[in-house]
Structures are given as structure tokens and as C-alpha cells.
Coordinates of C-alpha atoms in Angstrom, one line a residue:
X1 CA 19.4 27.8 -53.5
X2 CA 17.7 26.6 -50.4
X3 CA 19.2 25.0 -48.0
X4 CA 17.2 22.3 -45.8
X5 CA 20.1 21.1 -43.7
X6 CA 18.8 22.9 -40.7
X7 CA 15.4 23.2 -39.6
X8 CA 14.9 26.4 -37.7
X9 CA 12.7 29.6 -38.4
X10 CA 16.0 31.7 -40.5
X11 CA 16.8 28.7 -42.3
X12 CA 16.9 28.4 -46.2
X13 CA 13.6 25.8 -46.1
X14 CA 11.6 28.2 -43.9
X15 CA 12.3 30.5 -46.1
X16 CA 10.5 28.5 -49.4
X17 CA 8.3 26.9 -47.1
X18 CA 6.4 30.2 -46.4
X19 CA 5.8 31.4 -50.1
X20 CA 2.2 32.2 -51.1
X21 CA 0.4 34.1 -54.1
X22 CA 0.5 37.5 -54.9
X23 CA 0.0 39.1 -58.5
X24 CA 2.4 42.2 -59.9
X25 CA 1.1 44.6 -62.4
X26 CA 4.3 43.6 -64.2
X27 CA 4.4 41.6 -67.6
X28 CA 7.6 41.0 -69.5
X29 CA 6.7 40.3 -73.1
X30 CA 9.8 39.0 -74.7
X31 CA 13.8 38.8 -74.3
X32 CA 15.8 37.8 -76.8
X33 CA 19.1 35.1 -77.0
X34 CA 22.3 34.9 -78.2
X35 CA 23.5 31.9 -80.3
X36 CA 26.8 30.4 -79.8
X37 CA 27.8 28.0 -82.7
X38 CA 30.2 26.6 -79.6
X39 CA 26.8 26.4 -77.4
X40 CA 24.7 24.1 -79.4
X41 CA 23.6 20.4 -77.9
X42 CA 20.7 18.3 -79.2
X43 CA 19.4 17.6 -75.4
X44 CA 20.2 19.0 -72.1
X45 CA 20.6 16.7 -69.2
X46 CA 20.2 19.7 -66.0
X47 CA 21.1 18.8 -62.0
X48 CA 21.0 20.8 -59.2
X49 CA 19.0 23.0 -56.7
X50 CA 16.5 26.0 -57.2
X51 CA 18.9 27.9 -59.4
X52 CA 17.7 25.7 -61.8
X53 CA 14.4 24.2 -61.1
X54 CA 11.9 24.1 -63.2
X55 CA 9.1 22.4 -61.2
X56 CA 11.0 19.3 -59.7
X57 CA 10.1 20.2 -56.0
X58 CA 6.9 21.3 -56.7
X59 CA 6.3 18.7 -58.4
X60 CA 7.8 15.7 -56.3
X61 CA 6.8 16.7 -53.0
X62 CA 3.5 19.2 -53.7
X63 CA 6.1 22.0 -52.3
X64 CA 3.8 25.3 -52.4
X65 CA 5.4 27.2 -55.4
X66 CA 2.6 29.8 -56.0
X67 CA 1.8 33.1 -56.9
X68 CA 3.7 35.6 -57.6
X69 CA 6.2 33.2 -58.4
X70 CA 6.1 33.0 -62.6
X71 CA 3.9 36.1 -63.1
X72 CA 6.8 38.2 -64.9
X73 CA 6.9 35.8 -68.0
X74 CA 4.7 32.9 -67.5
X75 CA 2.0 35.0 -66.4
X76 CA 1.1 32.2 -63.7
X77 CA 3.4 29.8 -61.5
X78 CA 5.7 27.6 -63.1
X79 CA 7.6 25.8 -60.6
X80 CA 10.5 28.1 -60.6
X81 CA 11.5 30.1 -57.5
X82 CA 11.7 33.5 -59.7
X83 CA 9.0 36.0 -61.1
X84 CA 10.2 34.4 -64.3
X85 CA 12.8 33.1 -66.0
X86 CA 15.6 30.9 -64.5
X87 CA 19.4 30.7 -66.1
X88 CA 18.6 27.5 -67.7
X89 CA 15.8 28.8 -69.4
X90 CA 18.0 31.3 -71.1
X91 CA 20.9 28.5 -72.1
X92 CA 18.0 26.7 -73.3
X93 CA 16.7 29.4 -75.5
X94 CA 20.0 30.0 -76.7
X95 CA 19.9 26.6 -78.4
X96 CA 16.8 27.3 -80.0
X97 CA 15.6 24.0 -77.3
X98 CA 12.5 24.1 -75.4
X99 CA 12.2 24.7 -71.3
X100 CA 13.2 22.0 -69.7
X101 CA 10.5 19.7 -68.2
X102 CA 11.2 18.7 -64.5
X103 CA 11.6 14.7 -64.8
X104 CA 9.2 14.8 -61.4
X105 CA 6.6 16.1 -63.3
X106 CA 4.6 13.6 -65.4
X107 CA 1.0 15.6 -65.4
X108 CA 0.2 16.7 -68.9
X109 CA 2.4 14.4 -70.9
X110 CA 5.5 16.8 -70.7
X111 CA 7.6 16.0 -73.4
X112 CA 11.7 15.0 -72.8
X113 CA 12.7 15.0 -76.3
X114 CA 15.7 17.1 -76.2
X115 CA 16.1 17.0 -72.2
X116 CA 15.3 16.3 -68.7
X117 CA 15.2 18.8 -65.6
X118 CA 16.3 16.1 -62.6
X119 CA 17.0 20.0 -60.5
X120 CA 14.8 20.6 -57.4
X121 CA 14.7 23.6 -55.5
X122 CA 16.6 22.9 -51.7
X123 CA 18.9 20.1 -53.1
X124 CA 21.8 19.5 -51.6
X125 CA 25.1 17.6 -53.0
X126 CA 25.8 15.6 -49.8
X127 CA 22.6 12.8 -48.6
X128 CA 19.5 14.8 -47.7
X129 CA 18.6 13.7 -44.0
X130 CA 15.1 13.7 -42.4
X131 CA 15.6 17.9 -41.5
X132 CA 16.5 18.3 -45.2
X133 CA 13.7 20.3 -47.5
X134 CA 14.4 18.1 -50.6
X135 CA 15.1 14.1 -50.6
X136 CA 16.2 14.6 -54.0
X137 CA 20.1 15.2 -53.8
X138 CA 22.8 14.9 -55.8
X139 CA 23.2 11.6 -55.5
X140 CA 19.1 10.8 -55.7
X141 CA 19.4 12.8 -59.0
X142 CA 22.1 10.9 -60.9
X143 CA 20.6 8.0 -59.5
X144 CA 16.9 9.2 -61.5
X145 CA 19.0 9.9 -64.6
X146 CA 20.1 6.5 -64.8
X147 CA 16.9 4.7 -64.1
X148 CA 15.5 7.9 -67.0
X149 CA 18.2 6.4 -69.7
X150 CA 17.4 2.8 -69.4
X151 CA 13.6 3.1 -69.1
X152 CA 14.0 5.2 -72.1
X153 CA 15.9 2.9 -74.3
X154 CA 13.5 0.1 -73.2
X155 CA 10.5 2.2 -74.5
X156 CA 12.3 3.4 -78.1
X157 CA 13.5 -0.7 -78.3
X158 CA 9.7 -1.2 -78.5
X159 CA 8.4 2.0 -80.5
X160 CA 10.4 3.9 -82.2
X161 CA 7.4 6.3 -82.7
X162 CA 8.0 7.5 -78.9
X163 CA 11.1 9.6 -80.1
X164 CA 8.1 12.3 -80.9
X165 CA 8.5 12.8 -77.0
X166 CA 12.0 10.8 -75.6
X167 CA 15.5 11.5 -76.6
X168 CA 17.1 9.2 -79.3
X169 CA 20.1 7.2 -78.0
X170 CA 22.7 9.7 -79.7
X171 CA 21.0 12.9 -77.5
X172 CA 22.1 10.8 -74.1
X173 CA 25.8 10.6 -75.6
X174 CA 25.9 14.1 -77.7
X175 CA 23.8 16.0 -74.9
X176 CA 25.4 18.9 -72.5
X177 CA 25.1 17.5 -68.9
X178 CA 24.9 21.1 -66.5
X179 CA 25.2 21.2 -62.7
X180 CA 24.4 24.0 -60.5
X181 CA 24.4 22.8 -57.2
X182 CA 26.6 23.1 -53.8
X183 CA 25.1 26.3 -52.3
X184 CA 22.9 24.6 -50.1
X185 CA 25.7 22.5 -48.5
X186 CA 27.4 25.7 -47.4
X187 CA 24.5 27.6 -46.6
X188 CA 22.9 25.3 -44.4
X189 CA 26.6 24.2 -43.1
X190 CA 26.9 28.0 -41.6
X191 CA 23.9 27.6 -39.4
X192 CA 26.2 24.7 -37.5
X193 CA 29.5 25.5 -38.5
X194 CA 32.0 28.3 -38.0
X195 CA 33.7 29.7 -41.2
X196 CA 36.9 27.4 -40.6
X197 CA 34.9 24.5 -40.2
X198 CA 32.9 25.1 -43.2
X199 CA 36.2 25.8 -45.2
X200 CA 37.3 22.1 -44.0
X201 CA 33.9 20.7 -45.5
X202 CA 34.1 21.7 -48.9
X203 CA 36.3 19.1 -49.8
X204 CA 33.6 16.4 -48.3
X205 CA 30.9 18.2 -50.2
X206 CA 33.3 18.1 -53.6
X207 CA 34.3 14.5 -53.2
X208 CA 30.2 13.3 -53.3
X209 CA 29.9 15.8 -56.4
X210 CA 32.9 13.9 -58.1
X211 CA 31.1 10.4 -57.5
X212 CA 28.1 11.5 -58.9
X213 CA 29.7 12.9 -62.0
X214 CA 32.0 9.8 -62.6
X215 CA 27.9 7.5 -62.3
X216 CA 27.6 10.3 -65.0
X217 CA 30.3 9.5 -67.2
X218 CA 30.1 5.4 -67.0
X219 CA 26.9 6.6 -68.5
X220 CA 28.1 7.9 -71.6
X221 CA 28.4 11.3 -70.3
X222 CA 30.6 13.2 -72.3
X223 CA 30.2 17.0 -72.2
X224 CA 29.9 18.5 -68.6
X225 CA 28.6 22.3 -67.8
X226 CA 29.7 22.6 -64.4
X227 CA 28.5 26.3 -62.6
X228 CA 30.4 27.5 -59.6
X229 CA 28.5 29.2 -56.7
X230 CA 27.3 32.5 -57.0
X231 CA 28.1 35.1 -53.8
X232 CA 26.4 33.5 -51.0
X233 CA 27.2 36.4 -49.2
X234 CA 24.6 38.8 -51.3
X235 CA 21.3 37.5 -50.6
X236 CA 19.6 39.2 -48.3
X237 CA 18.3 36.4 -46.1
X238 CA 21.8 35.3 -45.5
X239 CA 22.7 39.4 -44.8
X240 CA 19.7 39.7 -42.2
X241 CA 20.9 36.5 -40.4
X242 CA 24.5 36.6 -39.9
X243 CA 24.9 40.5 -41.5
X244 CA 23.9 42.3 -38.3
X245 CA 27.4 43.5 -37.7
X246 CA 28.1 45.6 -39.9
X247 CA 32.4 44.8 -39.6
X248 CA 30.8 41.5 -41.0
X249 CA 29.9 42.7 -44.5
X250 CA 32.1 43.8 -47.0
X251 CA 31.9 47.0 -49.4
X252 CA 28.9 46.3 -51.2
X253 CA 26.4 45.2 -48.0
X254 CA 27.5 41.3 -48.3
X255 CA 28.4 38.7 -45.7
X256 CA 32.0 38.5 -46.0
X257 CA 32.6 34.7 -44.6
X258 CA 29.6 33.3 -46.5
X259 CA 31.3 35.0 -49.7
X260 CA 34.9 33.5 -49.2
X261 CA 33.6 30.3 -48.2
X262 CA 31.9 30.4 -52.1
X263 CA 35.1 31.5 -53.2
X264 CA 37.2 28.6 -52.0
X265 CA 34.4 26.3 -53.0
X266 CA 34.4 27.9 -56.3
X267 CA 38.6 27.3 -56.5
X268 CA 38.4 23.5 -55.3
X269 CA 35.7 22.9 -58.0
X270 CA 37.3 24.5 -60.4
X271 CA 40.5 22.5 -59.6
X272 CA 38.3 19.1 -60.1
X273 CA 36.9 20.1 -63.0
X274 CA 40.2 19.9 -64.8
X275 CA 41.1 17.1 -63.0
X276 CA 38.2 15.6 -64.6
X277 CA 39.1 16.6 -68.0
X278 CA 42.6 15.3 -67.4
X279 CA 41.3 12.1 -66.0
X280 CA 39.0 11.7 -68.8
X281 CA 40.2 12.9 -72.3
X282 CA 36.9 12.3 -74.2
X283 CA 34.8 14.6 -71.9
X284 CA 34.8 18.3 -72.5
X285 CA 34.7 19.6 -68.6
X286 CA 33.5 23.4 -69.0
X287 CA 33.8 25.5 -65.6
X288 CA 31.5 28.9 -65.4
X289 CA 32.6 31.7 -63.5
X290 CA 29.2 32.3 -62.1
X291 CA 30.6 34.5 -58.9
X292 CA 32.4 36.8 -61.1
X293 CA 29.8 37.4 -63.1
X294 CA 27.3 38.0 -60.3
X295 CA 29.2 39.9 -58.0
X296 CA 30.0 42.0 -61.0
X297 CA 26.1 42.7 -61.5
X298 CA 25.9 43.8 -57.7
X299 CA 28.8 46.0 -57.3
X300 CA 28.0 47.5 -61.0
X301 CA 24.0 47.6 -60.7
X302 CA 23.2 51.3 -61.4
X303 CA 25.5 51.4 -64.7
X304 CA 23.4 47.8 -65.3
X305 CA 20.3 49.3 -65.1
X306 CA 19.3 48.3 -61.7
X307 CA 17.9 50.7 -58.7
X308 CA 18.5 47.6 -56.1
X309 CA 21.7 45.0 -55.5
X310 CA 20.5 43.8 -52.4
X311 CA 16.5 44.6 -51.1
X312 CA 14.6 41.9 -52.5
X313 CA 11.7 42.6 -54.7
X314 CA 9.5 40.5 -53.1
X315 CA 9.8 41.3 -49.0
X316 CA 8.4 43.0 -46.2
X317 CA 10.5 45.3 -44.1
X318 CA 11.5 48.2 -46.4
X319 CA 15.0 49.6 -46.9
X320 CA 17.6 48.7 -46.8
X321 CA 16.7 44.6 -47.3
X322 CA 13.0 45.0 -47.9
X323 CA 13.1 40.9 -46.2
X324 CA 11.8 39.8 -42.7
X325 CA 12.3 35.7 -41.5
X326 CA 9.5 35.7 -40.5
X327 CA 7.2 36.4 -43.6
X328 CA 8.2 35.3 -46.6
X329 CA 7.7 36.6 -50.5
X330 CA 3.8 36.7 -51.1
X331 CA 2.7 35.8 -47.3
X332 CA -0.2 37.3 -45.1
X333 CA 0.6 37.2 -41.7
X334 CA 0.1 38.9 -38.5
X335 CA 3.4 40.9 -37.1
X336 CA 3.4 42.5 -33.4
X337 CA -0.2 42.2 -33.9
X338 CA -0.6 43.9 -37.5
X339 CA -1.7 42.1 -40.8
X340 CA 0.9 42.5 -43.4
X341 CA 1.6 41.0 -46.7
X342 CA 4.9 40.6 -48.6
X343 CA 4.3 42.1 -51.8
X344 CA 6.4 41.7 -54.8
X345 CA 8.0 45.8 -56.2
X346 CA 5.9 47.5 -58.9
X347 CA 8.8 47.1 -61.7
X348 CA 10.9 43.6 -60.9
X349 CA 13.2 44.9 -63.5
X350 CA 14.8 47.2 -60.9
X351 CA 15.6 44.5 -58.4
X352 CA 18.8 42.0 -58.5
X353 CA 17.3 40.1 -56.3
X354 CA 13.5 38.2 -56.2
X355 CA 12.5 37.1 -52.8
X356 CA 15.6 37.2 -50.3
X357 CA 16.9 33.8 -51.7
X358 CA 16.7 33.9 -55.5
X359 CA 17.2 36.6 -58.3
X360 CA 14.7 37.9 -60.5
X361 CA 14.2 37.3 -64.3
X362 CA 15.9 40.8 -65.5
X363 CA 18.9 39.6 -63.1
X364 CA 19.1 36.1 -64.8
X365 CA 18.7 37.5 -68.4
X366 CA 22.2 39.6 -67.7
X367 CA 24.1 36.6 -65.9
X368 CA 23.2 34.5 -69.3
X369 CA 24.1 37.1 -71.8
X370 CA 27.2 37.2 -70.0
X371 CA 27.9 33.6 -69.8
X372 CA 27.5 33.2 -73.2
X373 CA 30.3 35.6 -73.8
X374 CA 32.2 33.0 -73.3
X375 CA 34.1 35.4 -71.2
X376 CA 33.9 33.5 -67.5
X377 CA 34.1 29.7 -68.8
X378 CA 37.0 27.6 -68.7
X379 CA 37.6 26.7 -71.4
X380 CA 36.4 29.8 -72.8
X381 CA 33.8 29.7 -75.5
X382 CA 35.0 31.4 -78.5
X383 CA 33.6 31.2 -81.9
X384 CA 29.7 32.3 -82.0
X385 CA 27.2 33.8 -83.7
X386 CA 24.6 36.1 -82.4
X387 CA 20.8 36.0 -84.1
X388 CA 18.5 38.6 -85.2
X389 CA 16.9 38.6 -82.2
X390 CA 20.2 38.3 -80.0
X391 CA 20.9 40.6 -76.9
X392 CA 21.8 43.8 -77.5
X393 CA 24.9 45.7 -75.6
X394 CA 22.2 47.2 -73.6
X395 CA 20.0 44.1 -73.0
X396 CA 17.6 45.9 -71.1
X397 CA 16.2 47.6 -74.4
X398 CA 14.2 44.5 -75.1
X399 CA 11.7 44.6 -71.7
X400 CA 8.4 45.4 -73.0
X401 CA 6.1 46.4 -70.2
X402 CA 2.1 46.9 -70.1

């Protein structure tokens, strides 16, 4: 979700460059899944940006992901820009599949059985250039996935006994392919570009996507989970940069242009993603609503559950952002001659967002119960099942807190 287009002090990589520890008083113990008999893959093959990183960037360029990222639920760092859980983790447990190991990350023998995390956290769809916070975009990722498959198969050709901790053959052709990834090219694109120009880059942006997913399908890719953008517009870095107008935000404290710029990204992908499912009739080309289902959360919070849509957890500033540019989520620094520290909220389960660029876990556990609705995908996901231990109506009943 981080942009490293632009290298300047209010940019997306400043922003993740300036993270540091801090540990809440807050533990979540256990969150339940939902089931769909429509949602169930052998191995999940994952690309994209922080959204959905699972320790790539921390893991492929030593990126600083510390303290009190992870505390929430892994009750230490994990690599993921969150207190917690990420979306992907809660697709993952919906399959009854482990977390996703970031294919960057070889310490401790991680295990790819049933998936690979090729995600980093500042990716961008479009060639990273020597400003950009992560060289591993789009392109670099499908480009790992390949060299992944084929050093895989050369290892199971030669011991079969490595399928303990490699995906069989089958998993690379039965296996759900997600992307979440885009947001970075139109975040860092607003720093440069006015909203017209941005408008007349999506296209640019969408036409290096469609590249990397056709690499993807000459693979033996067959089912695609394709995310749109969530509202750009919302976070509050984005809000304290180009928000201070207030005739530039709309009714619920957002950037308007940064929102309708998602929006018509969000319509043009949608548009290729059935063009991809016309142009190839094996694959199964599944489009999530992911604006809707966010903006929903923001302009609904209070009946959600939520005491904040916008203030990140994790700031400096107070009301009504609780985020300062200049020190980021878990950072001692000195201000106007003052030391001050960015400390995470007492209860994260209140907060939307996480750190003025990313949502928190309780935020991510509604987006995925509401994804797996079926309700915002195209095609829709109908038939399911829901466990024992599935979400309930109100899915904030299962937060268990010291």
C-alpha cells in the first residue's frame, strides 16, 4: 500500500521507512473463518503490495518491519504492515491452508507446500525505478513465480519426498492465483500528477498488469482472484497531504480525487478482468469489490463496532488523524524540540485504520467476512458452507482480550 514512486518526506516509502517498535497491551486470542465450498484451492499463488505481504520486503531488502507491527495476533513482528492479521491471512484460513510464506524468505526452512507469497510491501504494477521503495514489481514477481515453478519441478523430478514442503505439479494448475496491487501506481502518481493526468495513466498501469497475468496463464494459470483498489482517498496520510482543504474531501473526511481516481481504476480493471475471461475460456477470472466493501466499513463504522474511520491507531498528532509525516507508527523522535513517540491506541479493535497507511486486524477480519459473502465478487460466489467456528453476524463477538 506504499507507494515508492516518489522520494520525498510525505511520500508512501517515508512513510514505511520510519516504522520502529512499540508493544500494545493488546492481544487478540482467536478469530474464527467462514468456509466456502466455492472458496476452496489446494495452493495459493498471492502477488501484490503491502495489502498482502507477508514478509517479502522485510525479507528481500532487510526493510525495518518491527515492533508494534504483529503484536495483535503474532504477539511479535511478522513481516506484515498490520498489528496482525492481513486479508490473505483470513482467505487462507478460510481454506483451512496455512499463512503464506513470503517466497523472499528462505530462513527457517519455510514450507511452500500449498503456496507462495511473491507480495512485498511498496510494489508497484509498472517497473520499479531507482526512487522506488521495492524492486520487486509486478513484473519482478511473475517473473519469481516462474523461475519458483520450474525450480520446483526440477527438485520433485529428483525427490519426490520434497512434496513434504513444495507444491505437487497439479497445485500450480488447480491453485487460486490472487492480486492485490495497483494502489501504489496511483498513489505515488498523485505526488507528480494532477487528477486528469492520473486518470489518463490508469490504462498504462492496467496494460503491464494484463502482461503479467497473460506470463501467468502461459503458465498454467487457470483461476485468477483479482482485488480492486480500496478508497485511496481514506487513509489518513493521503488526507494530511492533499486533505487540507477541506472542499477537497468528501462526506466522510476522504480525499475526493484520490477516491475517484480508485474508482475508475477499479471500473477499467474490472472491464479487463472479463475481457480476460472472454479471451480465455478455461480460466475462472473472479473480480472483488474491495472499495465497496471498505468504504462501506468507513461510512458505517459505529454500527460496525468501530469508535474510529479515519485516526490511525498507531500516530502521533491526536484528533482528528492521530498521524504526523514526520514520525511515523512506533517512532521516537524529537518535534519543535520535544521527544515524542508514536504509540499504537490501547484497544486496536476500535480503529479502521493501523498506522496512516494500512488497516488494522479487526478492520481486515470484516473486509474478509464480507468477501466471502460472495456478495462483492464477479462472479459472485454462491454456494458455501460456514464451520463451527465460522463468523458470526456480529464478528466482533469472537475478540478475546487480556
Amino acid at each position: 500500500m506504499v507507494s515508492g514512486s516518489k522520494n520525498q518526506t510525505n511520500s508512501p516509502a517515508m512513510a514505511l521507512k520510519t516504522l520502529i517498535p512499540w508493544i500494545p497491551t493488546l492481544v487478540l486470542l482467536h478469530l474464527p473463518v467462514i468456509s466456502p465450498s466455492s472458496f476452496t484451492y489446494p495452493a495459493v499463488f498471492n502477488f501484490g503490495d503491502s495489502n498482502s505481504d507477508t514478509g517479502g520486503l522485510a525479507a528481500g531488502v532487510a526493510f525495518p518491519v518491527g515492533a508494534p507491527n504483529g503484536e495483535t495476533y503474532f504477539n511479535k513482528p511478522s513481516g506484515r504492515f498490520c498489528d496482525g492479521r492481513l486479508i490473505i491471512d483470513f482467505l487462507m484460513d478460510s481454506m483451512d491452508l496455512p499463512y503464506l510464506n513470503a517466497y523472499l524468505d528462505s530462513i527457517g526452512a519455510p514450507s511452500f507446500r500449498t503456496g507462495c507469497n511473491f507480495a512485498t510491501g511498496g510494489a508497484t504494477i509498472l517497473p520499479a525505478n531507482a526512487a522506488s521503495l521495492s524492486p520487486f514489481s509486478f513484473g519482478v514477481q511473475v517473473a519469481q513465480f516462474i523461475r519458483f515453478k520450474a525450480r520446483v519441478l526440477e527438485l520433485l523430478g529428483k525427490d519426490k519426498k520434497l512434496q513434504k514442503i513444495l507444491p505437487s505439479e497439479d497445485y500450480f494448475r488447480d491453485g487460486l492465483y490472487s492480486f492485490d496491487v495497483g494502489q501504489n501506481d496511483l498513489d505515488g502518481a498523485f505526488y507528480s500528477k494532477s487528477e486528469d493526468q492520473v486518470a489518463a495513466f490508469i490504462p498504462t498501469i492496467l496494460s503491464e498488469f494484463e502482461a503479467g497475468v497473460e506470463r501467468l496463464y502461459n503458465e498454467g494459470a487457470r483461476s485468477l482472484w483479482i482485488h480492486g483498489m480500496g478508497p485511496l482517498g481514506c487513509l489518513p496520510r493521503i488526507i494530511a497531504t492533499f486533505g487540507r482543504d477541506a472542499s477537497k474531501l468528501d462526506q466522510f473526511g476522504c480525499v475526493s480525487s484520490h477516491n475517484r481516481a480508485a474508482k475508475l481504476f477499479n471500473s477499467q480493471l474490472h472491464a479487463l478482468c472479463a475481457k480476460l475471461g472472454s479471451q480465455f475460456p478455461q480460466v475462472c477470472v473472479t473480480y472483488v469489490d474491495i472499495f465497496a466493501i471498505k468504504l462501506n466499513l468507513i461510512a458505517n463504522f459505529s454500527q460496525l463496532g468501530f469508535k474510529e474511520s479515519i485516526a490511525a491507531c498507531c500516530g502521533y498528532g491526536g484528533p482528528p488523524l492521530n498521524f504526523d509525516n514526520r514520525i511515523a507508527c512506533g517512532q521516537t523522535k524529537s518535534l519543535n524540540g520535544s521527544l515524542v513517540t508514536a504509540k499504537p491506541c490501547d484497544n486496536t479493535t476500535e480503529y479502521v485504520n493501523w498506522d496512516g497507511n494500512h488497516y488494522t486486524e479487526a478492520a481486515n477480519s470484516y473486509v474478509s467476512s464480507q468477501i466471502l459473502t460472495g456478495k462483492f465478487s464477479d462472479p459472485p460466489l454462491t454456494e458455501f458452507t460456514i464451520s463451527p467456528s465460522a463468523f458470526r453476524t456480529d464478528f466482533r463477538k469472537h475478540f478475546r482480550f487480556f
